[in-house]
Short mmCIF file of C-alpha atoms in Angstrom, two decimals:
data_model
loop_
_atom_site.label_atom_id
_atom_site.label_comp_id
_atom_site.label_asym_id
_atom_site.label_seq_id
_atom_site.Cartn_x
_atom_site.Cartn_y
_atom_site.Cartn_z
CA MET U 19 103.35 117.18 109.99
CA LEU U 20 104.26 116.81 113.65
CA THR U 21 107.88 116.38 114.67
CA ASP U 22 109.24 115.37 118.07
CA GLU U 23 112.19 117.09 119.72
CA PHE U 24 114.57 114.55 118.17
CA GLY U 25 113.57 115.63 114.67
CA ARG U 26 111.51 112.52 113.93
CA GLU U 27 108.47 113.27 111.81
CA VAL U 28 105.38 111.17 112.53
CA THR U 29 104.37 109.80 109.13
CA GLY U 30 102.50 106.66 110.19
CA VAL U 31 100.27 105.19 112.86
CA ARG U 32 99.91 101.59 113.98
CA VAL U 33 96.42 100.85 115.31
CA SER U 34 95.62 97.71 117.29
CA LEU U 35 91.98 96.76 116.81
CA THR U 36 91.86 93.92 119.37
CA ASP U 37 94.10 91.90 121.67
CA ARG U 38 92.11 88.75 120.90
CA CYS U 39 93.78 86.13 118.74
CA ASN U 40 92.97 82.63 117.52
CA PHE U 41 96.65 81.67 117.87
CA ASP U 42 98.63 81.28 121.09
CA CYS U 43 102.17 81.88 119.83
CA VAL U 44 104.83 81.03 122.40
CA TYR U 45 106.71 84.30 121.82
CA CYS U 46 103.68 86.58 122.15
CA HIS U 47 103.53 88.87 125.18
CA ASN U 48 99.72 88.79 125.35
CA GLU U 49 98.22 86.51 127.96
CA GLY U 50 95.20 84.43 127.01
CA LEU U 51 93.33 84.26 123.74
CA GLY U 52 90.06 85.95 124.65
CA ASP U 53 86.94 85.25 122.61
CA THR U 54 88.06 83.71 119.31
CA ARG U 55 84.81 82.38 117.89
CA GLY U 56 85.42 84.37 114.71
CA PRO U 57 84.89 87.88 113.36
CA MET U 58 82.47 89.79 115.56
CA ASP U 59 81.45 93.29 116.57
CA PRO U 60 83.82 95.36 118.75
CA GLN U 61 84.00 94.03 122.30
CA ASP U 62 83.56 96.14 125.44
CA ASP U 63 87.28 96.94 125.79
CA GLU U 64 87.81 97.68 122.08
CA MET U 65 87.44 100.96 120.21
CA GLU U 66 84.21 101.31 118.28
CA THR U 67 84.33 101.76 114.52
CA ASP U 68 83.63 105.48 114.81
CA ASP U 69 86.39 105.87 117.42
CA VAL U 70 88.99 104.41 115.07
CA VAL U 71 87.85 106.51 112.12
CA ARG U 72 87.70 109.71 114.18
CA PHE U 73 91.32 109.25 115.24
CA LEU U 74 92.46 108.51 111.68
CA GLU U 75 90.75 111.64 110.41
CA VAL U 76 92.67 113.68 112.98
CA ALA U 77 95.96 111.95 112.12
CA ALA U 78 95.35 112.77 108.45
CA GLU U 79 95.13 116.45 109.37
CA PHE U 80 98.76 116.19 110.47
CA ASP U 81 99.80 114.64 107.13
CA VAL U 82 100.08 111.09 108.45
CA ASP U 83 100.07 109.08 105.24
CA ALA U 84 100.13 105.45 106.42
CA VAL U 85 98.19 103.27 108.84
CA LYS U 86 98.83 99.65 109.76
CA PHE U 87 96.01 97.74 111.46
CA THR U 88 97.18 95.08 113.90
CA GLY U 89 95.98 93.05 116.86
CA GLY U 90 95.95 90.46 118.35
CA GLU U 91 94.33 89.29 115.17
CA PRO U 92 92.64 92.32 113.52
CA MET U 93 90.49 90.15 111.28
CA LEU U 94 88.54 89.06 114.37
CA ARG U 95 86.88 92.45 113.95
CA GLN U 96 83.80 92.13 111.76
CA ASP U 97 83.94 95.87 111.03
CA LEU U 98 87.45 95.75 109.56
CA THR U 99 86.17 96.26 106.03
CA GLU U 100 84.15 99.31 107.10
CA ILE U 101 87.14 100.77 108.98
CA ILE U 102 89.31 100.42 105.88
CA GLU U 103 86.61 101.91 103.67
CA ARG U 104 86.38 104.94 105.96
CA THR U 105 90.13 105.45 106.33
CA PRO U 106 91.16 108.83 104.82
CA ASP U 107 92.06 108.47 101.16
CA GLN U 108 95.56 109.90 101.63
CA MET U 109 96.62 106.99 103.85
CA GLU U 110 98.23 103.82 102.61
CA VAL U 111 96.46 100.99 104.45
CA SER U 112 98.29 97.85 105.52
CA LEU U 113 97.34 94.92 107.72
CA THR U 114 99.25 92.45 109.88
CA THR U 115 97.39 89.16 110.24
CA ASN U 116 97.95 85.45 110.81
CA GLY U 117 96.12 84.91 107.52
CA THR U 118 93.49 82.43 108.65
CA PHE U 119 90.58 84.72 107.78
CA LEU U 120 91.96 85.99 104.46
CA PRO U 121 90.28 83.24 102.39
CA GLY U 122 86.89 84.66 101.54
CA ARG U 123 87.71 88.18 102.79
CA ALA U 124 90.84 89.27 100.92
CA GLU U 125 88.99 90.57 97.88
CA GLU U 126 86.53 92.62 99.91
CA LEU U 127 89.37 94.15 101.93
CA VAL U 128 91.21 95.13 98.75
CA SER U 129 88.01 96.62 97.34
CA ALA U 130 87.65 98.59 100.57
CA GLY U 131 91.13 100.06 100.15
CA LEU U 132 93.67 97.64 101.64
CA ASP U 133 97.06 98.18 99.96
CA ARG U 134 99.44 95.76 101.67
CA VAL U 135 99.39 92.77 103.99
CA ASN U 136 101.87 91.06 106.31
CA VAL U 137 101.11 87.44 107.16
CA SER U 138 102.71 85.80 110.19
CA GLN U 139 104.34 82.51 109.23
CA ASP U 140 107.07 81.15 111.48
CA ALA U 141 107.64 77.74 109.86
CA LEU U 142 106.96 75.77 106.69
CA ASP U 143 106.37 72.43 108.38
CA PRO U 144 102.89 71.87 109.89
CA GLU U 145 104.28 70.31 113.07
CA ASP U 146 106.88 73.02 113.56
CA PHE U 147 104.23 75.64 112.86
CA ALA U 148 101.89 74.10 115.44
CA ALA U 149 104.65 74.00 118.06
CA VAL U 150 105.25 77.75 117.73
CA THR U 151 101.67 78.97 117.25
CA LYS U 152 99.77 76.35 119.30
CA SER U 153 97.47 76.20 116.29
CA GLY U 154 96.57 73.60 113.70
CA ALA U 155 95.81 76.26 111.10
CA TYR U 156 98.89 75.78 108.92
CA GLU U 157 96.98 74.94 105.74
CA LYS U 158 94.55 77.80 106.34
CA VAL U 159 97.47 80.24 106.55
CA LEU U 160 98.80 78.99 103.21
CA GLU U 161 95.32 79.45 101.74
CA GLY U 162 95.28 82.96 103.17
CA VAL U 163 98.57 83.87 101.50
CA ASP U 164 97.26 82.56 98.18
CA ALA U 165 94.02 84.49 98.63
CA ALA U 166 95.96 87.69 99.28
CA LEU U 167 98.05 87.22 96.15
CA GLU U 168 94.99 86.44 94.05
CA ALA U 169 93.33 89.61 95.36
CA GLY U 170 96.27 91.68 94.15
CA LEU U 171 98.15 92.18 97.43
CA ASP U 172 101.51 91.66 95.79
CA PRO U 173 104.01 91.41 97.39
CA VAL U 174 102.78 89.58 100.48
CA LYS U 175 105.32 89.98 103.26
CA LEU U 176 105.73 86.94 105.52
CA ASN U 177 106.57 87.85 109.13
CA MET U 178 108.80 85.42 111.00
CA VAL U 179 109.96 85.96 114.59
CA VAL U 180 113.54 84.72 114.93
CA PHE U 181 114.35 83.10 118.25
CA GLU U 182 115.64 79.77 119.58
CA HIS U 183 112.64 77.80 118.25
CA THR U 184 112.69 79.19 114.70
CA ALA U 185 116.28 80.18 113.82
CA GLY U 186 116.90 76.86 112.11
CA TYR U 187 113.91 77.39 109.83
CA VAL U 188 115.30 80.60 108.29
CA PRO U 189 117.16 79.03 105.31
CA GLU U 190 114.07 77.09 104.24
CA MET U 191 111.94 80.20 104.53
CA VAL U 192 114.45 82.19 102.49
CA ASP U 193 114.31 79.56 99.75
CA HIS U 194 110.52 79.63 99.95
CA VAL U 195 110.28 83.34 99.12
CA ALA U 196 112.94 82.96 96.42
CA GLU U 197 110.95 80.22 94.73
CA ASN U 198 107.55 81.90 94.92
CA ASP U 199 106.83 85.13 93.08
CA GLY U 200 104.99 87.73 95.10
CA LEU U 201 106.44 86.77 98.49
CA GLN U 202 108.93 88.62 100.67
CA LEU U 203 110.33 87.70 104.08
CA GLN U 204 110.53 89.93 107.13
CA LEU U 205 112.61 88.49 109.97
CA ILE U 206 111.62 90.07 113.27
CA GLU U 207 114.03 90.13 116.16
CA TYR U 208 112.70 88.41 119.27
CA MET U 209 112.04 90.86 122.11
CA PRO U 210 112.86 89.08 125.39
CA GLU U 211 111.99 92.11 127.50
CA LEU U 212 108.37 91.80 126.36
CA THR U 213 108.03 88.04 126.81
CA GLY U 214 110.11 87.32 129.90
CA ARG U 215 112.00 84.42 128.27
CA PRO U 216 115.53 85.76 127.65
CA GLU U 217 116.90 82.24 127.24
CA TRP U 218 115.12 82.03 123.87
CA ASN U 219 117.07 84.96 122.47
CA ILE U 220 119.66 84.55 119.72
CA ASP U 221 122.28 86.96 118.41
CA ILE U 222 120.49 88.68 115.52
CA GLN U 223 123.84 89.87 114.16
CA ARG U 224 124.64 86.27 113.26
CA VAL U 225 121.52 86.23 111.09
CA HIS U 226 122.66 89.48 109.43
CA ASP U 227 126.09 87.98 108.82
CA TRP U 228 124.66 84.77 107.36
CA LEU U 229 122.37 86.70 105.02
CA ALA U 230 125.19 89.00 103.95
CA GLU U 231 127.23 85.95 102.95
CA GLN U 232 124.36 84.60 100.85
CA ALA U 233 123.16 87.88 99.35
CA ALA U 234 123.57 88.76 95.71
CA GLU U 235 122.67 92.32 96.67
CA VAL U 236 122.30 94.27 99.92
CA GLU U 237 120.03 97.30 99.99
CA HIS U 238 119.93 99.86 102.79
CA ARG U 239 116.60 101.43 103.75
CA GLU U 240 116.49 104.74 105.56
CA MET U 241 113.39 103.73 107.55
CA HIS U 242 114.64 102.29 110.84
CA ASP U 243 118.10 101.99 109.22
CA ARG U 244 117.11 98.56 107.91
CA LYS U 245 118.92 96.28 105.48
CA ARG U 246 117.34 94.23 102.72
CA TYR U 247 119.10 91.13 101.44
CA TRP U 248 118.40 89.77 97.98
CA ILE U 249 119.12 86.04 98.24
CA GLU U 250 119.53 83.63 95.34
CA SER U 251 120.14 80.28 97.03
CA ASN U 252 120.58 78.38 100.29
CA ASP U 253 124.11 77.05 100.79
CA GLY U 254 123.17 74.55 103.48
CA VAL U 255 124.14 76.62 106.52
CA ASP U 256 121.46 77.68 108.96
CA ALA U 257 121.03 81.20 110.33
CA THR U 258 122.69 80.36 113.64
CA GLY U 259 125.96 79.51 111.89
CA ASP U 260 125.63 75.70 112.14
CA ASP U 261 125.62 73.27 109.25
CA ALA U 262 122.07 72.44 108.26
CA GLU U 263 121.17 68.85 107.42
CA GLU U 264 119.69 68.36 103.95
CA GLU U 265 117.20 65.72 102.94
CA ASP U 266 118.23 63.28 100.19
CA GLY U 267 117.61 64.84 96.82
CA ASP U 268 117.18 68.34 98.28
CA GLU U 269 118.72 70.87 95.93
CA ASN U 270 119.37 74.55 96.48
CA SER U 271 116.93 76.91 94.85
CA SER U 272 118.00 79.20 92.04
CA GLY U 273 115.35 81.83 92.66
CA ARG U 274 115.75 85.31 94.14
CA GLY U 275 114.00 86.46 97.29
CA MET U 276 113.97 89.65 99.35
CA VAL U 277 114.67 89.29 103.07
CA GLU U 278 114.51 92.18 105.52
CA ILE U 279 115.43 92.17 109.21
CA VAL U 280 113.54 94.23 111.79
CA ASP U 281 115.96 94.48 114.72
CA PRO U 282 114.87 97.05 117.33
CA VAL U 283 116.38 95.41 120.42
CA GLU U 284 119.32 97.39 121.82
CA ASN U 285 119.42 99.36 118.57
CA PRO U 286 119.62 103.16 119.02
CA THR U 287 119.72 103.65 115.25
CA PHE U 288 116.43 101.81 114.84
CA CYS U 289 114.76 103.96 117.49
CA ALA U 290 116.27 107.15 116.07
CA ASN U 291 114.49 106.39 112.78
CA CYS U 292 111.06 105.55 114.22
CA HIS U 293 108.26 107.58 112.66
CA ARG U 294 105.16 105.87 114.07
CA VAL U 295 102.70 106.53 116.85
CA ARG U 296 100.72 103.60 118.20
CA VAL U 297 97.15 103.22 119.34
CA THR U 298 96.12 100.37 121.65
CA HIS U 299 92.88 98.47 121.13
CA GLU U 300 91.41 100.28 124.16
CA GLY U 301 92.05 103.64 122.50
CA TYR U 302 95.25 104.78 124.20
CA LEU U 303 97.81 106.76 122.25
CA LYS U 304 101.42 105.82 122.89
CA GLY U 305 104.67 106.96 121.37
CA CYS U 306 106.65 103.73 121.78
CA LEU U 307 105.89 100.00 121.72
CA ASN U 308 108.18 99.28 124.67
CA ARG U 309 106.76 101.91 126.98
CA ASN U 310 103.54 102.04 128.99
CA ASP U 311 104.28 105.21 130.95
CA ASP U 312 103.36 107.46 128.02
CA LEU U 313 99.78 106.26 127.46
CA LYS U 314 97.25 108.94 126.59
CA PRO U 315 93.56 107.87 126.66
CA MET U 316 91.28 109.12 123.90
CA GLY U 317 88.07 107.58 125.21
CA GLU U 318 85.11 109.68 124.09
CA MET U 319 87.30 112.58 123.04
CA THR U 320 86.14 115.09 120.47
CA LYS U 321 88.35 115.81 117.49
CA PRO U 322 89.84 118.96 119.07
CA GLU U 323 90.72 116.93 122.17
CA ILE U 324 92.28 114.16 120.06
CA ARG U 325 94.33 116.78 118.20
CA GLU U 326 95.74 118.05 121.49
CA ALA U 327 96.41 114.52 122.78
CA PHE U 328 98.16 113.61 119.53
CA ARG U 329 100.37 116.70 119.73
CA GLU U 330 101.27 115.85 123.32
CA VAL U 331 102.17 112.23 122.58
CA VAL U 332 104.36 113.26 119.66
CA ALA U 333 106.05 115.97 121.73
CA ASN U 334 106.92 113.37 124.40
CA ARG U 335 108.29 110.74 121.99
CA VAL U 336 111.80 109.66 122.92
CA PRO U 337 114.00 107.05 121.21
CA TYR U 338 113.72 104.06 123.52
CA TYR U 339 117.32 102.89 123.15
CA GLY U 340 119.79 105.75 123.36
CA GLU U 341 117.57 108.17 125.29
CA TYR U 342 114.91 106.44 127.42
CA MET U 343 117.32 103.55 127.95
CA ILE U 344 121.04 104.31 128.13
CA ARG U 345 124.15 102.23 128.70
CA ASN U 346 125.79 102.37 132.11
CA GLY U 347 129.49 102.07 132.87
CA ASP U 348 129.35 98.30 132.41
CA GLY U 349 127.77 98.64 128.96
CA GLU U 350 124.38 97.41 130.19
CA TRP U 351 121.11 99.11 129.28
CA GLU U 352 119.28 100.87 132.12
CA VAL U 353 116.50 103.43 132.47
CA ASN U 354 117.66 107.01 132.04
CA ASP U 355 116.74 108.51 135.42
CA GLU U 356 117.31 112.06 134.17
CA TYR U 357 114.73 111.58 131.47
CA ILE U 358 112.24 109.97 133.87
CA GLU U 359 112.61 112.86 136.31
CA GLY U 360 112.19 115.44 133.55
CA TYR U 361 109.21 113.60 132.08
CA ALA U 362 107.49 113.42 135.49
CA GLN U 363 107.91 117.17 135.92
CA SER U 364 106.61 118.09 132.46
#
């Protein structure tokens, strides 16, 4: 297993299969939707099936035991089933999707070897959902979640990006996972530095505080130093700290749901516990989501060349917050010039 100079073992890889998507979410940092006619063969700027599998076989040699396929929307790749089938047996296979193509495909993906799925769902109201995703596919997403559960992908983790547009929907979503067996909720901190809309940001600590007040149990996960909140009911206060209006006859749920927050922004502890290497849809290795100065192209590389590139990317991994970005005298985050100079000379 490869370890970077900060002692972080690389145990997983996150592989983007395409940047195309049939949604146009307002918080997404991709520009344009590309060709979204439906699942199709790899496009000119996307890794071929064999390219993906060749990389995964090399990663498996270094004891990487988990792969997450992402996009864009990875289910726009017609060869997704084949890729999963050919993924090394030692790897747990997970998928992040908007869920619209899961009906009719979930069972075949499970048969191919898919172990877990995350479905993006930012609201429970069709109009609210459409406002965030610029899509009218709300019902199709619900069908996709049901299809995943029926195929045995239990629990299904619902991904919700928390920012100005969605913060008020958090209590309803928490109740939703409490009331429905097989569902969990993953609240993802909005990343303004990737979208260029800092005014949409909210204080994620207020969400933590609200959940802590509601939680029957709080569990700490070593991975990324995350917290899990086990919630039993909604007390009528939204995640921003304001009183939430209730509809007549609306009663609090008595169920129990698991809610986890992914909060990487300005979080050195999160970065210090990162154990993933990423691969872009074009076939570039990168050690950090937030950086584009550490890209390593694989192209038509042979396995020995991929091994060397993988070693190099891992060796150059640096926690983004706390090392690559450091606080100045005013407490603001800025690029660590000493690191940049040393990296350029290496």
